[in-house]
Coordinates of N, CA and C in Angstrom, one line a residue:
M675 N -33.0 16.2 -97.6 CA -31.4 15.9 -97.0 C -31.2 15.1 -96.1
P676 N -30.7 13.8 -95.9 CA -30.8 13.0 -94.8 C -29.2 14.3 -93.8
T677 N -30.2 13.3 -92.4 CA -29.1 13.9 -91.3 C -27.4 13.0 -91.6
A678 N -26.6 13.4 -90.5 CA -25.4 12.9 -90.4 C -25.0 13.3 -89.1
L679 N -24.5 12.2 -88.3 CA -24.1 12.0 -87.5 C -21.9 12.1 -87.6
W680 N -21.7 12.3 -86.5 CA -20.2 12.8 -86.3 C -20.0 12.0 -85.3
I681 N -18.5 11.2 -85.4 CA -18.8 10.3 -84.4 C -17.3 10.2 -84.1
A682 N -16.7 10.2 -82.8 CA -15.6 10.7 -82.2 C -15.0 9.4 -82.0
H683 N -13.7 8.7 -81.9 CA -13.4 8.4 -80.5 C -11.8 8.9 -80.4
V684 N -11.8 8.7 -79.1 CA -10.8 10.1 -78.2 C -9.9 9.3 -77.4
E685 N -8.9 9.1 -76.8 CA -8.1 9.3 -76.1 C -7.7 10.2 -75.7
V686 N -8.1 11.1 -74.8 CA -6.7 12.1 -73.8 C -5.8 12.1 -73.4
T687 N -4.0 12.5 -73.7 CA -3.8 12.5 -72.8 C -3.1 14.0 -72.4
D688 N -3.9 14.9 -72.5 CA -3.6 15.7 -71.4 C -4.7 16.8 -71.2
A689 N -5.5 16.5 -70.2 CA -6.6 17.4 -69.7 C -7.3 18.5 -70.3
D690 N -5.6 18.9 -69.1 CA -5.8 20.2 -69.6 C -5.7 22.0 -71.0
A691 N -5.6 20.6 -71.8 CA -5.8 21.5 -73.7 C -6.7 20.3 -73.6
Y692 N -7.0 19.7 -73.6 CA -8.5 18.9 -74.1 C -9.7 19.5 -73.6
G693 N -9.4 20.0 -72.6 CA -10.2 21.2 -72.0 C -11.0 22.0 -72.6
L694 N -9.7 22.9 -73.4 CA -9.6 24.3 -73.8 C -10.1 23.7 -75.5
Y695 N -10.4 22.6 -75.8 CA -10.4 22.4 -76.8 C -12.4 22.1 -77.0
A696 N -12.8 21.6 -76.2 CA -14.1 21.1 -75.8 C -14.5 22.7 -75.4
K697 N -14.0 23.0 -74.9 CA -14.8 24.4 -74.7 C -15.3 25.5 -75.8
G698 N -14.5 25.0 -77.1 CA -14.1 25.8 -78.0 C -14.9 24.6 -79.1
A699 N -14.8 24.3 -79.0 CA -15.6 22.5 -79.8 C -16.7 23.2 -80.7
G700 N -17.5 22.9 -78.2 CA -19.0 22.8 -78.6 C -19.7 23.7 -79.0
P701 N -19.7 24.6 -78.8 CA -20.0 26.2 -79.6 C -19.9 26.2 -81.0
A702 N -19.1 25.8 -81.6 CA -19.0 25.4 -83.1 C -19.7 24.8 -83.5
I703 N -19.7 23.9 -83.2 CA -20.5 22.5 -83.5 C -22.1 22.8 -83.5
A704 N -22.2 23.7 -82.4 CA -24.0 24.2 -82.2 C -24.0 25.5 -83.6
A705 N -23.5 26.3 -83.5 CA -23.7 27.0 -84.9 C -23.9 26.4 -86.2
H706 N -23.4 25.4 -86.2 CA -23.3 24.8 -87.4 C -24.5 23.4 -87.4
G707 N -25.5 23.9 -86.8 CA -27.0 22.8 -86.0 C -26.6 21.7 -85.7
G708 N -25.4 21.4 -85.3 CA -24.8 20.5 -84.4 C -25.3 20.0 -83.4
V709 N -25.7 18.9 -82.9 CA -26.8 18.4 -81.4 C -25.9 17.2 -80.9
F710 N -25.3 17.2 -80.0 CA -24.5 17.0 -79.0 C -25.9 15.2 -78.6
L711 N -25.6 14.1 -79.5 CA -26.1 12.8 -78.9 C -25.6 11.8 -77.6
A712 N -24.4 12.2 -77.5 CA -23.5 11.0 -76.8 C -21.9 12.0 -76.8
R713 N -22.0 12.2 -75.3 CA -20.3 12.9 -75.0 C -20.1 12.3 -73.9
G714 N -18.6 11.2 -74.2 CA -18.5 10.8 -72.9 C -19.2 9.6 -72.5
G715 N -19.6 9.3 -71.4 CA -20.7 8.4 -70.9 C -20.4 6.8 -70.9
R716 N -21.3 6.1 -70.5 CA -20.8 5.1 -70.1 C -20.7 4.4 -71.6
Y717 N -20.4 3.3 -71.5 CA -19.8 2.7 -72.7 C -19.5 1.2 -72.7
V718 N -19.8 0.0 -73.7 CA -18.7 -0.7 -74.2 C -18.1 -1.2 -75.4
Q719 N -17.1 -1.6 -75.3 CA -16.3 -2.1 -76.4 C -16.0 -3.2 -77.0
L720 N -17.0 -3.4 -77.9 CA -16.9 -4.5 -78.3 C -15.6 -5.0 -79.2
E721 N -15.7 -4.1 -79.6 CA -14.6 -4.6 -81.5 C -13.5 -3.5 -81.3
G722 N -12.5 -3.3 -81.9 CA -11.5 -2.9 -82.2 C -10.9 -1.4 -81.1
N723 N -10.2 -0.3 -81.8 CA -9.2 0.2 -80.8 C -10.6 0.1 -79.5
D724 N -10.2 0.6 -77.7 CA -10.3 1.4 -76.6 C -10.1 2.7 -77.1
R725 N -11.7 3.9 -77.2 CA -10.7 5.1 -76.6 C -11.8 5.6 -75.3
A726 N -11.4 5.7 -74.3 CA -12.3 6.2 -73.4 C -13.4 7.2 -73.6
R727 N -13.3 8.2 -74.7 CA -14.4 9.3 -74.5 C -14.7 9.0 -76.2
N728 N -16.3 8.9 -76.3 CA -16.7 8.8 -77.5 C -17.7 9.7 -77.5
V729 N -17.7 10.4 -78.9 CA -18.7 11.3 -78.8 C -19.1 11.6 -80.6
V730 N -20.9 11.4 -80.1 CA -22.2 11.4 -81.3 C -22.5 13.2 -81.4
A731 N -22.4 14.2 -82.5 CA -23.3 14.3 -82.6 C -24.4 14.4 -83.8
R732 N -25.5 15.2 -84.0 CA -26.2 14.5 -85.3 C -26.2 16.6 -85.9
F733 N -26.4 16.2 -87.6 CA -26.0 17.7 -87.9 C -27.2 17.8 -89.2
P734 N -27.3 18.8 -89.5 CA -28.8 18.9 -90.1 C -28.1 18.1 -92.0
S735 N -27.5 18.1 -92.4 CA -26.8 17.0 -93.2 C -24.7 17.0 -93.1
L736 N -24.6 16.3 -94.4 CA -23.4 15.5 -94.1 C -22.6 17.2 -94.5
E737 N -22.6 18.1 -95.1 CA -22.2 19.3 -96.0 C -21.9 20.3 -94.7
Q738 N -22.6 20.4 -94.3 CA -22.7 20.8 -92.8 C -21.8 20.9 -91.8
A739 N -21.7 19.3 -91.1 CA -21.1 18.8 -90.3 C -19.3 19.1 -91.2
V740 N -19.3 18.6 -92.8 CA -17.9 19.1 -92.7 C -17.6 20.7 -93.0
A741 N -18.6 21.3 -93.1 CA -18.2 23.1 -92.8 C -18.2 23.2 -91.5
C742 N -19.0 22.4 -90.1 CA -18.1 22.8 -89.2 C -17.1 22.2 -89.0
Y743 N -16.5 21.7 -89.7 CA -15.1 20.8 -89.1 C -13.6 21.5 -89.8
N744 N -14.6 21.8 -91.0 CA -13.3 23.1 -91.5 C -13.1 24.8 -91.3
S745 N -14.2 25.0 -90.2 CA -14.6 26.0 -90.0 C -13.3 26.8 -88.8
A746 N -13.3 28.0 -89.2 CA -12.3 28.3 -88.1 C -12.6 28.3 -86.7
E747 N -13.8 28.8 -86.3 CA -13.7 28.5 -85.3 C -13.8 27.4 -85.0
Y748 N -14.1 25.7 -85.0 CA -13.6 24.2 -85.0 C -12.0 24.3 -85.4
Q749 N -11.4 24.6 -86.1 CA -10.4 24.6 -86.4 C -9.4 25.1 -84.7
A750 N -9.6 25.8 -84.5 CA -9.2 27.2 -83.4 C -9.1 26.6 -82.4
A751 N -10.5 25.5 -82.0 CA -10.5 24.8 -80.8 C -9.5 23.8 -81.6
L752 N -9.5 23.0 -82.6 CA -8.9 21.9 -82.3 C -7.3 22.0 -82.2
A753 N -6.7 23.1 -82.8 CA -5.1 23.1 -82.3 C -5.2 22.6 -80.8
H754 N -6.6 22.9 -80.5 CA -6.2 22.5 -78.7 C -5.9 20.8 -78.4
A755 N -6.7 20.3 -79.0 CA -6.8 19.0 -78.9 C -5.2 18.0 -79.9
K756 N -4.5 18.5 -80.6 CA -3.9 18.0 -80.9 C -2.5 18.1 -79.7
G757 N -1.9 17.1 -80.3 CA -1.1 16.9 -79.3 C -1.5 16.4 -77.1
A758 N -3.1 16.4 -77.7 CA -3.8 16.7 -76.1 C -4.1 15.2 -76.2
S759 N -4.7 14.4 -77.7 CA -5.7 13.7 -77.8 C -5.2 13.0 -78.9
V760 N -5.3 11.4 -78.9 CA -5.4 10.4 -80.1 C -7.1 10.2 -80.6
R761 N -7.2 10.8 -81.5 CA -8.4 10.8 -82.4 C -9.4 10.0 -83.7
D762 N -9.9 9.7 -83.6 CA -10.7 9.2 -85.2 C -11.9 10.1 -84.7
L763 N -12.1 10.7 -86.5 CA -13.5 10.9 -86.7 C -14.1 10.7 -88.3
V764 N -15.1 10.6 -88.2 CA -16.1 10.5 -89.0 C -17.3 10.6 -89.2
V765 N -17.1 11.0 -90.5 CA -19.4 11.9 -90.5 C -19.8 10.9 -91.8
V766 N -21.1 10.3 -91.0 CA -21.0 9.7 -91.9 C -23.3 10.2 -91.9
E767 N -24.3 9.6 -93.2 CA -25.0 10.0 -93.3 C -26.0 8.6 -92.5
E768 N -27.1 9.7 -92.0 CA -28.6 8.8 -91.2 C -28.9 8.1 -92.9
I769 N -29.5 6.7 -92.3 CA -30.6 6.6 -93.6 C -32.2 6.7 -92.8
G770 N -32.4 7.7 -94.0 CA -34.0 8.0 -93.8 C -35.2 7.0 -93.9

């Protein structure tokens, strides 16, 4: 089964509330087998909308990434990000 990448592009509008999201999201992602490959850090925007925070996590499968997103733990964390950020999130299967 191919692994999957969870890719988020984020503009934080309320750092305190978003910090609460990050505090809860990290453990929820890890509990579903997710491992962070990039979390913030340097980047170069070549096309599209610039969002200063970029996050990439690898999951054992696309299904596990989606299950993480839909989990009670992640949804509880996500409640802090709503209204505190503008986000795009996609999960993509990797090529084996």
